[in-house]
Structures are given as structure tokens and as C-alpha cells.
Short mmCIF file of C-alpha atoms and ligand atoms in Angstrom, two decimals:
data_model
loop_
_atom_site.label_atom_id
_atom_site.label_comp_id
_atom_site.label_asym_id
_atom_site.label_seq_id
_atom_site.Cartn_x
_atom_site.Cartn_y
_atom_site.Cartn_z
CA MET A 1 0.00 0.00 0.00
CA VAL A 2 1.26 3.51 -0.83
CA SER A 3 1.90 5.49 2.33
CA ARG A 4 -0.35 8.55 2.51
CA VAL A 5 1.33 9.86 5.64
CA ILE A 6 2.40 13.46 5.24
CA PRO A 7 5.54 14.11 7.28
CA VAL A 8 5.48 17.03 9.70
CA ASP A 9 8.22 19.47 10.64
CA LEU A 10 10.78 18.69 13.32
CA PHE A 11 9.27 19.41 16.74
CA ASP A 12 9.71 19.53 20.49
CA LEU A 13 6.42 18.61 22.12
CA VAL A 14 6.14 19.28 25.85
CA ILE A 15 3.30 17.46 27.59
CA PHE A 16 2.37 19.03 30.91
CA GLY A 17 0.68 16.28 32.86
CA GLY A 18 2.72 13.66 31.02
CA THR A 19 2.22 11.20 33.88
CA GLY A 20 -1.57 11.58 33.93
CA ASP A 21 -4.36 9.36 32.68
CA LEU A 22 -4.96 11.15 29.38
CA ALA A 23 -1.26 11.20 28.50
CA ARG A 24 -0.81 7.50 29.26
CA ARG A 25 -4.04 6.30 27.69
CA LYS A 26 -4.33 8.51 24.62
CA ILE A 27 -1.56 11.00 23.90
CA LEU A 28 1.57 8.82 24.15
CA PRO A 29 0.03 5.69 22.57
CA GLY A 30 -1.23 7.96 19.75
CA LEU A 31 2.22 9.45 19.26
CA TYR A 32 3.69 5.95 19.19
CA ARG A 33 1.28 4.98 16.39
CA ARG A 34 2.23 8.12 14.43
CA PHE A 35 5.89 7.16 14.98
CA LEU A 36 5.19 3.68 13.61
CA ASP A 37 3.68 5.28 10.51
CA GLY A 38 6.88 7.22 10.00
CA GLN A 39 5.21 10.55 10.59
CA ILE A 40 7.43 11.73 13.43
CA PRO A 41 10.67 13.09 12.04
CA GLU A 42 14.04 11.85 13.33
CA ASP A 43 15.23 14.07 16.16
CA SER A 44 11.78 15.21 17.20
CA ARG A 45 11.37 15.01 20.95
CA ILE A 46 8.56 14.50 23.41
CA ILE A 47 9.21 15.98 26.83
CA ALA A 48 6.88 15.10 29.67
CA ALA A 49 6.52 17.52 32.58
CA ALA A 50 4.87 16.84 35.92
CA ARG A 51 5.66 17.04 39.64
CA SER A 52 6.34 13.35 40.30
CA GLU A 53 9.94 12.52 41.06
CA MET A 54 11.24 10.53 38.10
CA ASP A 55 14.08 10.47 35.59
CA ASP A 56 14.00 9.80 31.84
CA ALA A 57 14.43 6.06 32.36
CA GLY A 58 11.55 5.94 34.87
CA TYR A 59 9.28 7.82 32.48
CA ARG A 60 10.17 5.55 29.59
CA ASP A 61 9.26 2.55 31.78
CA MET A 62 5.91 4.17 32.52
CA ILE A 63 5.15 4.73 28.83
CA ARG A 64 6.41 1.26 27.80
CA GLU A 65 3.71 -0.11 30.12
CA ALA A 66 1.15 2.30 28.69
CA ILE A 67 1.94 1.17 25.12
CA VAL A 68 1.62 -2.49 26.12
CA GLU A 69 -1.74 -1.74 27.73
CA PHE A 70 -3.28 0.72 25.26
CA VAL A 71 -1.85 -0.07 21.83
CA SER A 72 -3.19 -3.06 19.88
CA LYS A 73 -0.91 -6.12 20.06
CA ASP A 74 -0.22 -6.21 16.32
CA LYS A 75 1.45 -2.82 16.60
CA GLN A 76 3.68 -3.71 19.52
CA ASP A 77 7.08 -4.17 17.95
CA LYS A 78 9.82 -4.29 20.59
CA THR A 79 12.48 -2.52 18.53
CA CYS A 80 10.06 0.21 17.47
CA ILE A 81 8.85 0.71 21.01
CA GLU A 82 12.42 1.18 22.26
CA LYS A 83 13.22 3.54 19.38
CA PHE A 84 10.13 5.58 20.18
CA LEU A 85 10.93 5.62 23.91
CA SER A 86 14.40 7.00 23.15
CA ARG A 87 12.67 10.18 21.96
CA LEU A 88 11.08 10.73 25.38
CA ALA A 89 12.45 12.82 28.21
CA TYR A 90 11.07 13.81 31.58
CA VAL A 91 11.41 17.06 33.51
CA GLN A 92 10.10 17.51 37.03
CA VAL A 93 8.13 20.75 36.91
CA ASP A 94 5.73 22.39 39.31
CA ALA A 95 3.18 24.32 37.26
CA THR A 96 2.43 26.73 40.08
CA GLY A 97 5.96 27.18 41.46
CA THR A 98 9.49 27.73 40.22
CA ASP A 99 10.82 24.15 40.28
CA GLY A 100 11.93 22.74 36.97
CA TRP A 101 11.22 25.69 34.69
CA ASP A 102 14.87 26.64 34.11
CA GLU A 103 15.67 23.04 33.30
CA LEU A 104 12.78 22.88 30.84
CA ALA A 105 13.93 26.13 29.21
CA GLU A 106 17.40 24.66 28.70
CA LYS A 107 15.96 21.65 26.93
CA MET A 108 14.16 23.65 24.24
CA ARG A 109 15.86 23.89 20.86
CA ASP A 110 15.78 26.69 18.34
CA GLY A 111 14.59 26.16 14.79
CA VAL A 112 12.02 23.46 15.58
CA VAL A 113 8.27 23.68 16.15
CA ARG A 114 7.58 24.10 19.85
CA ALA A 115 4.25 22.75 21.05
CA PHE A 116 2.95 22.59 24.61
CA TYR A 117 0.12 20.26 25.51
CA PHE A 118 -1.74 21.30 28.69
CA SER A 119 -2.91 17.84 29.79
CA VAL A 120 -3.55 19.02 33.34
CA GLY A 121 -6.54 20.31 35.26
CA PRO A 122 -7.88 23.65 33.93
CA SER A 123 -6.89 25.48 37.14
CA LEU A 124 -3.26 25.14 35.97
CA PHE A 125 -3.72 26.49 32.41
CA GLY A 126 -3.08 30.12 33.41
CA ALA A 127 -0.04 29.33 35.57
CA ILE A 128 1.60 27.32 32.78
CA ALA A 129 0.88 29.93 30.11
CA GLU A 130 2.37 32.61 32.31
CA ARG A 131 5.54 30.63 33.04
CA LEU A 132 6.09 29.58 29.44
CA HIS A 133 6.27 33.27 28.75
CA ALA A 134 8.23 34.34 31.83
CA TYR A 135 10.93 31.70 31.33
CA HIS A 136 11.15 32.46 27.57
CA ILE A 137 10.22 28.89 26.77
CA ALA A 138 7.50 29.76 24.24
CA ASP A 139 8.21 31.96 21.24
CA GLU A 140 5.83 33.63 18.81
CA ASP A 141 5.61 30.47 16.66
CA SER A 142 4.89 28.15 19.58
CA ARG A 143 1.54 26.43 19.93
CA ILE A 144 -0.38 25.52 23.04
CA VAL A 145 -2.97 22.74 23.21
CA VAL A 146 -5.67 23.19 25.82
CA GLU A 147 -7.80 20.29 27.05
CA LYS A 148 -11.42 20.34 28.05
CA PRO A 149 -13.19 21.52 30.13
CA PHE A 150 -12.74 25.00 28.74
CA GLY A 151 -14.54 26.92 31.48
CA HIS A 152 -17.47 26.03 33.67
CA ASP A 153 -19.69 28.81 32.32
CA LEU A 154 -19.38 31.93 30.19
CA ALA A 155 -17.60 33.97 32.85
CA THR A 156 -14.90 31.35 33.52
CA ALA A 157 -14.43 30.57 29.80
CA ARG A 158 -14.06 34.29 29.07
CA ALA A 159 -11.56 34.69 31.93
CA LEU A 160 -9.54 31.72 30.61
CA ASN A 161 -9.54 33.15 27.09
CA GLN A 162 -8.30 36.45 28.48
CA THR A 163 -5.54 34.78 30.52
CA LEU A 164 -4.30 32.80 27.53
CA ALA A 165 -4.54 35.91 25.32
CA GLU A 166 -2.14 37.74 27.62
CA HIS A 167 0.63 35.40 26.51
CA PHE A 168 -0.49 33.83 23.23
CA ASP A 169 -2.12 34.99 20.03
CA GLU A 170 -5.36 33.24 19.01
CA THR A 171 -3.44 31.64 16.11
CA GLN A 172 -1.25 29.86 18.68
CA ILE A 173 -4.10 28.43 20.80
CA TYR A 174 -5.46 24.95 19.98
CA ARG A 175 -8.57 24.22 22.08
CA ILE A 176 -9.08 20.52 21.65
CA ASP A 177 -12.43 18.79 21.21
CA HIS A 178 -11.49 15.27 20.27
CA TYR A 179 -14.85 14.72 18.58
CA LEU A 180 -13.62 16.99 15.79
CA GLY A 181 -10.67 14.65 15.22
CA LYS A 182 -12.89 11.64 14.55
CA GLU A 183 -12.76 10.34 11.02
CA THR A 184 -16.54 10.28 10.59
CA VAL A 185 -16.96 13.80 11.83
CA GLN A 186 -14.65 15.05 9.13
CA ASN A 187 -16.44 12.78 6.73
CA LEU A 188 -19.60 14.66 7.52
CA MET A 189 -18.05 17.67 5.85
CA ALA A 190 -16.83 15.57 2.91
CA VAL A 191 -20.32 14.07 2.44
CA ARG A 192 -21.98 17.45 2.52
CA PHE A 193 -19.53 19.49 0.50
CA ALA A 194 -17.84 17.04 -1.90
CA ASN A 195 -21.07 15.53 -3.28
CA MET A 196 -23.86 17.08 -5.29
CA LEU A 197 -26.32 14.58 -3.93
CA PHE A 198 -26.98 15.80 -0.41
CA GLU A 199 -26.45 19.54 -0.18
CA PRO A 200 -29.48 20.55 -2.32
CA LEU A 201 -31.66 18.51 0.06
CA TRP A 202 -29.93 19.73 3.21
CA ASN A 203 -32.60 22.08 4.56
CA ALA A 204 -35.97 22.35 6.26
CA ARG A 205 -37.88 21.77 3.00
CA ASN A 206 -36.58 18.20 2.77
CA ILE A 207 -35.38 17.22 6.23
CA ASP A 208 -37.99 16.42 8.87
CA HIS A 209 -35.65 16.40 11.83
CA ILE A 210 -32.16 15.47 12.96
CA GLN A 211 -31.15 13.23 15.87
CA ILE A 212 -27.74 13.33 17.53
CA THR A 213 -27.07 10.52 20.00
CA VAL A 214 -23.98 9.94 22.13
CA ALA A 215 -24.73 7.00 24.44
CA GLU A 216 -22.29 5.47 26.90
CA THR A 217 -22.59 2.24 28.87
CA VAL A 218 -20.21 3.29 31.61
CA GLY A 219 -21.18 5.32 34.66
CA VAL A 220 -19.19 8.20 36.11
CA GLY A 221 -16.57 5.77 37.42
CA GLY A 222 -13.74 7.39 39.33
CA ARG A 223 -14.61 10.83 37.96
CA GLY A 224 -17.63 11.29 40.27
CA GLY A 225 -16.28 14.36 42.05
CA TYR A 226 -15.59 16.22 38.82
CA TYR A 227 -18.68 14.97 37.02
CA ASP A 228 -21.13 15.96 39.74
CA LYS A 229 -20.06 19.61 39.36
CA SER A 230 -20.46 19.35 35.63
CA GLY A 231 -23.20 17.01 34.40
CA ALA A 232 -24.12 15.94 30.87
CA MET A 233 -24.99 19.46 29.75
CA ARG A 234 -21.55 20.90 30.53
CA ASP A 235 -19.53 17.73 29.95
CA MET A 236 -21.05 16.70 26.60
CA VAL A 237 -23.65 19.04 25.11
CA GLN A 238 -21.88 22.39 25.44
CA ASN A 239 -18.86 21.04 23.57
CA HIS A 240 -19.06 17.70 21.73
CA LEU A 241 -22.73 17.62 20.71
CA MET A 242 -22.64 21.32 19.93
CA GLN A 243 -19.72 20.78 17.57
CA LEU A 244 -21.55 17.96 15.78
CA LEU A 245 -24.64 20.14 15.46
CA CYS A 246 -22.53 22.94 13.99
CA LEU A 247 -21.05 20.71 11.32
CA ILE A 248 -24.51 19.49 10.27
CA ALA A 249 -26.17 22.87 10.34
CA MET A 250 -23.48 25.22 9.03
CA GLU A 251 -23.49 26.90 5.64
CA PRO A 252 -20.78 25.80 3.18
CA PRO A 253 -17.54 27.54 4.19
CA TYR A 254 -15.68 29.24 1.31
CA ALA A 255 -12.74 26.87 1.87
CA PHE A 256 -11.69 24.06 4.21
CA GLU A 257 -9.59 26.52 6.16
CA PRO A 258 -9.55 27.31 9.86
CA ASP A 259 -11.38 30.61 10.03
CA ALA A 260 -13.67 29.87 7.10
CA VAL A 261 -14.98 26.76 8.89
CA ARG A 262 -15.03 28.34 12.34
CA ASP A 263 -16.88 31.46 11.16
CA GLU A 264 -19.69 29.24 9.84
CA LYS A 265 -19.85 27.17 13.03
CA LEU A 266 -20.06 30.32 15.12
CA LYS A 267 -23.05 31.57 13.08
CA VAL A 268 -24.90 28.34 13.89
CA ILE A 269 -24.34 28.69 17.63
CA ARG A 270 -25.47 32.30 17.54
CA ALA A 271 -28.61 31.27 15.64
CA LEU A 272 -29.72 28.78 18.33
CA ASP A 273 -33.01 29.68 19.94
CA PRO A 274 -33.23 29.57 23.75
CA VAL A 275 -34.63 26.17 24.80
CA GLU A 276 -38.01 25.92 26.51
CA PRO A 277 -37.93 23.96 29.81
CA ASP A 278 -40.51 21.54 28.37
CA ASP A 279 -38.11 20.67 25.59
CA ILE A 280 -35.47 19.27 27.95
CA VAL A 281 -35.42 16.00 29.90
CA ARG A 282 -32.72 15.37 32.48
CA GLY A 283 -32.08 12.00 34.05
CA GLN A 284 -29.95 10.22 36.63
CA TYR A 285 -29.27 6.50 36.45
CA GLY A 286 -30.54 4.36 39.30
CA ALA A 287 -28.93 1.21 40.71
CA GLY A 288 -29.05 -2.13 38.88
CA GLU A 289 -27.40 -4.28 36.21
CA GLY A 290 -24.57 -4.94 38.63
CA GLY A 291 -23.87 -1.29 39.27
CA THR A 292 -24.54 1.35 41.88
CA SER A 293 -26.73 4.42 41.32
CA TYR A 294 -25.51 7.81 40.19
CA LEU A 295 -26.13 9.21 43.66
CA ASP A 296 -23.94 6.50 45.19
CA ASP A 297 -21.27 6.92 42.52
CA VAL A 298 -20.87 10.64 43.21
CA GLU A 299 -21.39 10.14 46.97
CA ASN A 300 -23.94 12.92 47.07
CA ARG A 301 -27.51 11.86 47.96
CA ASP A 302 -28.84 15.36 47.18
CA SER A 303 -27.22 15.70 43.80
CA ARG A 304 -29.35 17.39 41.14
CA THR A 305 -26.77 16.86 38.41
CA GLU A 306 -27.88 15.02 35.28
CA SER A 307 -26.12 11.94 33.90
CA TYR A 308 -28.53 12.01 30.92
CA ILE A 309 -30.02 14.79 28.89
CA ALA A 310 -32.33 14.91 25.90
CA MET A 311 -33.40 18.14 24.26
CA LYS A 312 -35.05 19.71 21.26
CA LEU A 313 -33.29 22.65 19.64
CA HIS A 314 -34.11 25.08 16.87
CA VAL A 315 -31.57 26.78 14.64
CA ALA A 316 -33.29 30.03 13.82
CA ASN A 317 -32.23 30.77 10.26
CA TRP A 318 -33.58 30.37 6.72
CA ARG A 319 -32.13 26.95 6.16
CA TRP A 320 -33.45 25.29 9.30
CA LYS A 321 -36.67 27.09 10.21
CA GLY A 322 -39.13 24.31 11.16
CA THR A 323 -36.62 21.42 11.36
CA PRO A 324 -35.88 20.49 15.00
CA PHE A 325 -32.60 19.02 16.18
CA TYR A 326 -33.01 16.39 18.91
CA LEU A 327 -29.93 15.77 21.03
CA ARG A 328 -29.43 13.10 23.68
CA THR A 329 -26.48 11.85 25.63
CA GLY A 330 -26.10 9.85 28.79
CA LYS A 331 -24.26 7.35 30.88
CA ARG A 332 -25.07 3.74 31.77
CA LEU A 333 -27.30 3.30 28.73
CA ARG A 334 -27.97 0.12 26.78
CA ALA A 335 -25.14 0.47 24.29
CA ARG A 336 -22.12 2.57 23.44
CA THR A 337 -23.28 4.34 20.34
CA SER A 338 -22.63 7.71 18.76
CA GLU A 339 -24.51 8.63 15.63
CA ILE A 340 -26.13 11.42 13.71
CA ALA A 341 -29.38 10.60 11.92
CA ILE A 342 -30.74 12.91 9.22
CA VAL A 343 -34.39 11.95 8.84
CA PHE A 344 -35.86 13.13 5.55
CA LYS A 345 -39.47 14.03 4.94
CA ASP A 346 -41.94 11.65 3.34
CA PRO A 347 -42.59 11.91 -0.40
CA PRO A 348 -45.45 14.39 -0.88
CA HIS A 349 -47.76 11.83 -2.47
CA SER A 350 -47.75 8.04 -2.67
CA ILE A 351 -48.47 6.59 -6.10
CA PHE A 352 -48.44 3.09 -4.58
CA GLY A 353 -51.79 3.25 -2.83
CA ASP A 354 -52.20 2.84 0.88
CA GLN A 355 -49.51 0.25 1.56
CA GLU A 356 -46.95 1.46 3.99
CA THR A 357 -44.79 3.56 1.70
CA HIS A 358 -44.12 6.41 4.01
CA LYS A 359 -40.91 5.10 5.50
CA SER A 360 -38.69 8.11 5.36
CA ASN A 361 -35.15 8.11 3.99
CA VAL A 362 -32.65 8.28 6.82
CA LEU A 363 -28.99 9.07 6.48
CA VAL A 364 -27.11 7.76 9.49
CA ILE A 365 -23.54 8.80 10.17
CA ARG A 366 -22.01 6.41 12.70
CA LEU A 367 -19.19 7.72 14.87
CA GLN A 368 -18.93 4.57 16.95
CA PRO A 369 -18.83 1.66 16.93
CA ASN A 370 -17.77 0.72 13.39
CA GLU A 371 -17.45 4.17 11.82
CA GLY A 372 -19.49 4.44 8.66
CA MET A 373 -22.64 5.61 6.95
CA ASN A 374 -26.01 4.11 6.22
CA LEU A 375 -28.70 5.45 3.92
CA LYS A 376 -32.14 3.91 4.18
CA VAL A 377 -34.01 3.79 0.89
CA THR A 378 -37.28 2.23 -0.19
CA ILE A 379 -37.26 -0.25 -3.08
CA LYS A 380 -39.54 -2.85 -4.58
CA GLU A 381 -39.41 -6.16 -2.78
CA PRO A 382 -38.02 -8.65 -5.29
CA GLY A 383 -40.22 -11.41 -6.70
CA PRO A 384 -43.84 -11.81 -7.65
CA GLY A 385 -46.76 -10.37 -5.74
CA GLY A 386 -47.07 -6.96 -7.33
CA MET A 387 -45.50 -3.74 -6.23
CA ARG A 388 -44.58 -4.40 -2.61
CA LEU A 389 -42.24 -1.86 -1.12
CA VAL A 390 -39.48 -2.58 1.33
CA GLU A 391 -36.93 -0.47 3.14
CA VAL A 392 -33.27 -1.45 2.67
CA PRO A 393 -30.06 0.04 3.96
CA LEU A 394 -27.25 1.18 1.70
CA ASP A 395 -24.71 0.43 4.35
CA MET A 396 -21.07 1.40 4.22
CA SER A 397 -18.61 0.49 6.90
CA PHE A 398 -15.45 2.47 6.23
CA LYS A 399 -13.39 -0.57 7.13
CA GLU A 400 -15.21 -2.79 4.63
CA ALA A 401 -15.50 -0.17 1.88
CA LEU A 402 -11.97 1.15 1.98
CA GLY A 403 -10.13 -2.01 2.98
CA PRO A 404 -6.66 -1.78 4.41
CA ASP A 405 -6.59 2.02 4.16
CA ALA A 406 -9.40 2.19 6.67
CA GLU A 407 -7.99 -0.48 8.96
CA ASP A 408 -5.70 2.08 10.40
CA ILE A 409 -7.99 5.02 10.95
CA PRO A 410 -5.93 7.19 13.29
CA ASP A 411 -7.36 7.91 16.69
CA ALA A 412 -8.77 11.43 17.05
CA TYR A 413 -5.96 12.49 19.41
CA GLU A 414 -3.13 11.45 17.11
CA ARG A 415 -4.65 13.23 14.14
CA LEU A 416 -5.21 16.40 16.16
CA ILE A 417 -1.69 16.44 17.61
CA MET A 418 -0.24 16.17 14.11
CA ASP A 419 -2.47 19.09 13.06
CA VAL A 420 -0.98 21.14 15.89
CA ILE A 421 2.53 20.44 14.63
CA ARG A 422 1.40 21.35 11.08
CA GLY A 423 -0.13 24.56 12.40
CA ASN A 424 -3.62 23.73 11.13
CA GLN A 425 -6.39 25.01 13.43
CA THR A 426 -9.37 23.91 11.31
CA LEU A 427 -10.42 21.15 13.74
CA PHE A 428 -9.91 23.20 16.89
CA MET A 429 -12.36 25.53 18.56
CA ARG A 430 -11.86 29.27 18.47
CA GLY A 431 -12.30 31.36 21.62
CA ASP A 432 -15.43 33.13 20.36
CA GLU A 433 -17.08 29.81 19.45
CA ILE A 434 -16.64 28.56 23.00
CA GLU A 435 -17.93 31.76 24.50
CA ALA A 436 -21.00 31.70 22.21
CA SER A 437 -21.68 28.12 23.24
CA TRP A 438 -21.52 28.96 26.93
CA ALA A 439 -23.68 32.07 26.35
CA TRP A 440 -26.38 29.72 25.03
CA THR A 441 -25.83 27.08 27.76
CA ASP A 442 -25.73 29.33 30.83
CA PRO A 443 -29.39 30.49 30.88
CA ILE A 444 -30.57 26.89 30.53
CA ILE A 445 -28.59 25.76 33.58
CA GLU A 446 -29.53 28.90 35.52
CA GLY A 447 -33.20 28.08 34.80
CA TRP A 448 -32.82 24.59 36.37
CA GLU A 449 -31.11 26.07 39.38
CA ALA A 450 -33.69 28.82 39.85
CA ARG A 451 -36.59 26.35 39.62
CA GLY A 452 -34.83 23.70 41.70
CA ASP A 453 -35.40 21.11 38.94
CA ARG A 454 -34.47 17.52 39.74
CA PRO A 455 -33.47 14.96 37.13
CA VAL A 456 -35.77 11.93 36.76
CA SER A 457 -34.44 8.45 37.46
CA TYR A 458 -33.82 5.93 34.66
CA ASP A 459 -32.91 2.28 34.61
CA PRO A 460 -29.27 1.48 33.89
CA GLY A 461 -29.02 -0.52 30.67
CA SER A 462 -32.11 1.20 29.25
CA SER A 463 -32.20 3.83 26.53
CA GLY A 464 -32.89 6.60 29.04
CA PRO A 465 -35.87 8.06 30.92
CA GLU A 466 -39.44 7.51 29.67
CA ASP A 467 -39.87 11.28 29.55
CA ALA A 468 -37.25 11.43 26.81
CA LEU A 469 -39.43 9.15 24.65
CA MET A 470 -42.31 11.52 25.26
CA LEU A 471 -40.21 14.45 24.10
CA MET A 472 -40.31 12.86 20.64
CA HIS A 473 -43.77 11.26 20.85
CA LYS A 474 -45.49 14.56 21.49
CA ASP A 475 -44.10 15.70 18.12
CA GLY A 476 -45.22 12.47 16.42
CA ARG A 477 -41.63 11.22 16.10
CA ARG A 478 -39.47 8.65 17.78
CA TRP A 479 -35.87 8.15 18.68
CA ARG A 480 -33.86 5.63 16.77
CA GLU A 481 -33.24 2.54 18.80
CA VAL A 482 -29.96 2.51 20.77
CA LYS A 483 -28.77 -0.86 19.46
CA VAL A 484 -26.39 -3.18 21.28
P1 NAP B 501 -4.78 13.26 35.79
O1 NAP B 501 -4.71 11.81 35.53
O2 NAP B 501 -5.24 13.74 37.12
O3 NAP B 501 -3.36 13.89 35.49
C1 NAP B 501 -3.02 15.19 35.85
C2 NAP B 501 -1.58 15.43 35.46
O4 NAP B 501 -1.22 16.74 35.92
C3 NAP B 501 -0.60 14.48 36.14
O5 NAP B 501 0.42 14.16 35.22
C4 NAP B 501 -0.04 15.31 37.27
O6 NAP B 501 1.22 14.82 37.58
C5 NAP B 501 0.00 16.69 36.64
N1 NAP B 501 -0.02 17.79 37.61
C6 NAP B 501 -0.93 18.00 38.59
N2 NAP B 501 -0.59 19.13 39.28
C7 NAP B 501 0.54 19.59 38.73
C8 NAP B 501 1.37 20.71 39.01
N3 NAP B 501 1.12 21.57 39.98
N4 NAP B 501 2.47 20.88 38.24
C9 NAP B 501 2.77 20.03 37.22
N5 NAP B 501 2.01 18.97 36.92
C10 NAP B 501 0.90 18.75 37.66
O7 NAP B 501 -5.74 13.99 34.73
P2 NAP B 501 -6.08 13.50 33.25
O8 NAP B 501 -7.25 12.61 33.33
O9 NAP B 501 -4.87 13.05 32.57
O10 NAP B 501 -6.63 14.85 32.60
C11 NAP B 501 -5.78 15.90 32.19
C12 NAP B 501 -6.63 16.96 31.51
O11 NAP B 501 -7.27 16.39 30.37
C13 NAP B 501 -7.76 17.51 32.38
O12 NAP B 501 -7.98 18.86 32.01
C14 NAP B 501 -8.96 16.68 31.94
O13 NAP B 501 -10.18 17.36 32.15
C15 NAP B 501 -8.67 16.54 30.47
N6 NAP B 501 -9.31 15.37 29.85
C16 NAP B 501 -9.01 14.11 30.28
C17 NAP B 501 -9.60 13.04 29.68
C18 NAP B 501 -9.28 11.62 30.11
O14 NAP B 501 -9.77 10.69 29.46
N7 NAP B 501 -8.47 11.41 31.11
C19 NAP B 501 -10.50 13.21 28.62
C20 NAP B 501 -10.78 14.51 28.18
C21 NAP B 501 -10.15 15.57 28.80
P3 NAP B 501 1.91 14.95 39.02
O15 NAP B 501 0.92 14.58 40.03
O16 NAP B 501 3.07 14.04 38.87
O17 NAP B 501 2.32 16.38 39.12
#
């Protein structure tokens, strides 16, 4: 197979929080896979920074274990692993103090791309940005990568934007939303804007409604403390689901370029109508299916935080007037599924009499599992018996359709890190996008708090609260089944 890997420039990548969960589970295994593909130039270096006492050898041991645990067995080549590990270094740095910063400064080289990944809690973002500047570690070409959560509300997001702006230009700031790095999410743009087939139909005249589902089977796990202060609205809707909605609803950008795409996404967020309380259902999972309840998991019997949310949104512009967007996401549901379903309207008139012909076309874009697309169309059932209609899927699994090229779909993190090194911000969120999203989210959450709303309970292993079914039923629609 011809390699399609585009090499990147020589770089020094510093990972603050290099000993943490995200670094061990996603960032370093992802970098190893890029290394295997030959995308990481000779002499590029990855420098981990954290407070733990450790030397280079100790850090390499830690990442060797992480690769064994988190990289598929067929990619674990001993020689390659050792070669990759030889690129790693460790510096003991205290983000909020003075320890380690001079040593880190000495390690940085001139003439290479300098990138700094803030894989630490958000309370440290400001301190790190400030010190990168004070110790002359970052220059005007350096890039910083900022993890979620980006703020807790509009005020904190704005404050964080201002802090980062004191030391870095917007063109240097890469706010990561790993959903944007997923293959299928980018494919959504290809489907819309590289085909003549869909875009003419992509509006309220032809589309009845849109469903966006991100369902997880896991509960809050060890993140209970963090999650209970956040909830599904802040943790998932404000960022990930909002980004998916933007890519579906946006106007065609003039080019696949950072600000062209981000300008169009911003317009969508600004066009969102406020949501009526009746158009939102919040849930908390109960105990069962071998697991404890949400309230036990977060150790807070009075918690009013939602582990599930379903809502109906309207994008108030010419294209979407009258076509609702239904969003739902939650934990401890029946299956781990992420998908976008574009449900088309029925044909205006059936020429086939009163047999059930009104099955609408549905275009489903699957993010997980098994990334791919599915278009439901109605055809004649083969064989005798007259004109009997049947609905069939035109199903395309990327892995099956594209063969070996799709076997190795890079993980979202690895793709996004390489974009940082290339200096391509298209798949990263701009500061004003995030602020607009919080400006829409804040009044909704304030409304719950003012009214003292409590989430309803739902059974673990189900597809969510009954009330969420009603949200659709009252409009004469239904959710697609969350399939195992
Ligand atoms: P974590 O496991 O708690 O790791 C935190 C890292 O920060 C550790 O390496 C820790 O190392 C370092 N650290 C803490 N205080 C420090 C200080 N004062 N100076 C220098 N280093 C310090 O957290 P995580 O799960 O990796 O998450 C990191 C960030 O990614 C968070 O913002 C999180 O919200 C975000 N995120 C994580 C995930 C995920 O799946 N884990 C997913 C999406 C987003 P020492 O203790 O050795 O200093």
C-alpha cells in the first residue's frame, strides 16, 4: 500500500501532565502509532513535565507499560517501542511554582516547532501559560494545546480566554475537542460538500428532523467528584454535541480553512433559539445491572446533576426554520453508540396506494462503533406479488469499503496532535465559538437552578428516561433505537 502519511516538521512537544491518565491512555500511545507510521521526524522530541519525582528512564518505563496496555498487540514491535521511547524525556516541573522551569527552558531547541500540551486540570492552564512566557520557553511560533473543560460557564471561559490571550495569540491556541478529530466527523463535511447529492436537500424543506445521540454504557466511574459539578450538559452538550450540530447545520464555508470553517460554526451557535424547559429531559441512572446508582457513585444523595439529557433545539435561520434538532447523551445506557441521523421528509404523495410507503429516507452517520454511513431507501421487494415496497439500507462500513486504508484510521488524538505540529487550526475551537456556546448554555442551567429542577431516574441498561421518549412522541416522532 502507498503510504499517505504526510511528514510534519521537526518538533519539540512538551506534555504538561505527562504522567496523567490522558497522557498514558491517549496521547503517548497515539504518538507511538504516528511514529510507527513514519510521521514523526528523526530528532523530534517529546518531553513530559509533571511534579512526580522521576528520571528519563523511569518515564520511559511508565510509557512502555502504557503502550503495552493501550496499543493493539499487532502494533507492539519491541524494537520500534524502544526507538520511540528513546525520543522521550522527563522534567520535574511544578506548574504553580518555580521548580523545573529553568531546566525545561534549557531543553528547548531553536529552529524546531515548539508545542505545549496542557494535559492538566484547567486550574493550571493560566499558571503554565504565564511561566512559558516568563521563562522564555515559548516563542511567537509556539503552539499551546488546551484540554477540556474550557470553562465552567461563560464567565470562567471568558476569563480563561483572556488569561491565555495575555501570553499567546489566538493563532497559537489549539482548544481541543477530540470529537472533531474523529474520522466520521470530518467525513460529515466531505459528504456534505464534496457531493452534489446531499447539499441541495440539506434544509428544512426536505429534512424532517435530525437526531444526535452519544450514548455510553459506563457510569461516572472514578470521575464522580468532577462529574457531579459538571453533568451531561456541561460535559457533553456544550462542547461535543454542539460541535456535531454545527457541522450538520453550518453553511458551506468558502474553503476548508480554519477561520472559514469556524466562522460558519459560530453563526450556527449564535442562531440557536433559547430552549423551553418543556423541551429538555434530564435523568440520573438508578442502581441495577450490577452497578450502583448515580447518587452513590458521586457520593452525594442530594445531587441534582444530570447523567442524561435529551433536548429539542431550533436553529433560527432560513435553512433550518421548522426542522428540529433532537440531542441526547447519557451514561449507563444500553449500548455505546454515537450517531447522527438525518431523517428526511416523506414523499409528498404516494403513487403506490395505501400500503406502507411512508418510511422516510434516513442518512445515518455512525461515529462509533464501526465508523461508517447508512442510507435507508425504499425499493420494490423482489419477486412476484405486485409492487410491494421494502426499506433497505445502503450500508457502508469504512473498514469494509476502503479495505486496508481504513484499517488504520488514526485515533482522534493522534490526528489532532499532528495538526498542531502542522499549524492547522481547522479542527480546533476558536475562543469566540466557545464563548457563544456557553452564552447559550448558561441560561438553561440557571433556569434549572432557579426552579430547583431535579433529574428523573432511569434504569441502567435502558435507553434513558421515559420522559425522553415523550419528548419525541409529542411531536409524532421517535428516537432511533440505541442498538447493542
Ligand atoms: P490526571 O490523571 O489527574 O493527570 C493530571 C496530570 O497533571 C498528572 O500528570 C499530574 O502529575 C499533573 N499535575 C498536577 N498538578 C501539577 C502541578 N502543579 N504541576 C505540574 N504537573 C501537575 O488527569 P487526566 O485525566 O490526565 O486529565 C488531564 C486533563 O485532560 C484535564 O484537564 C482533563 O479534564 C482533560 N481530559 C481528560 C480526559 C481523560 O480521558 N483522562 C478526557 C478529556 C479531557 P503529578 O501529580 O506528577 O504532578
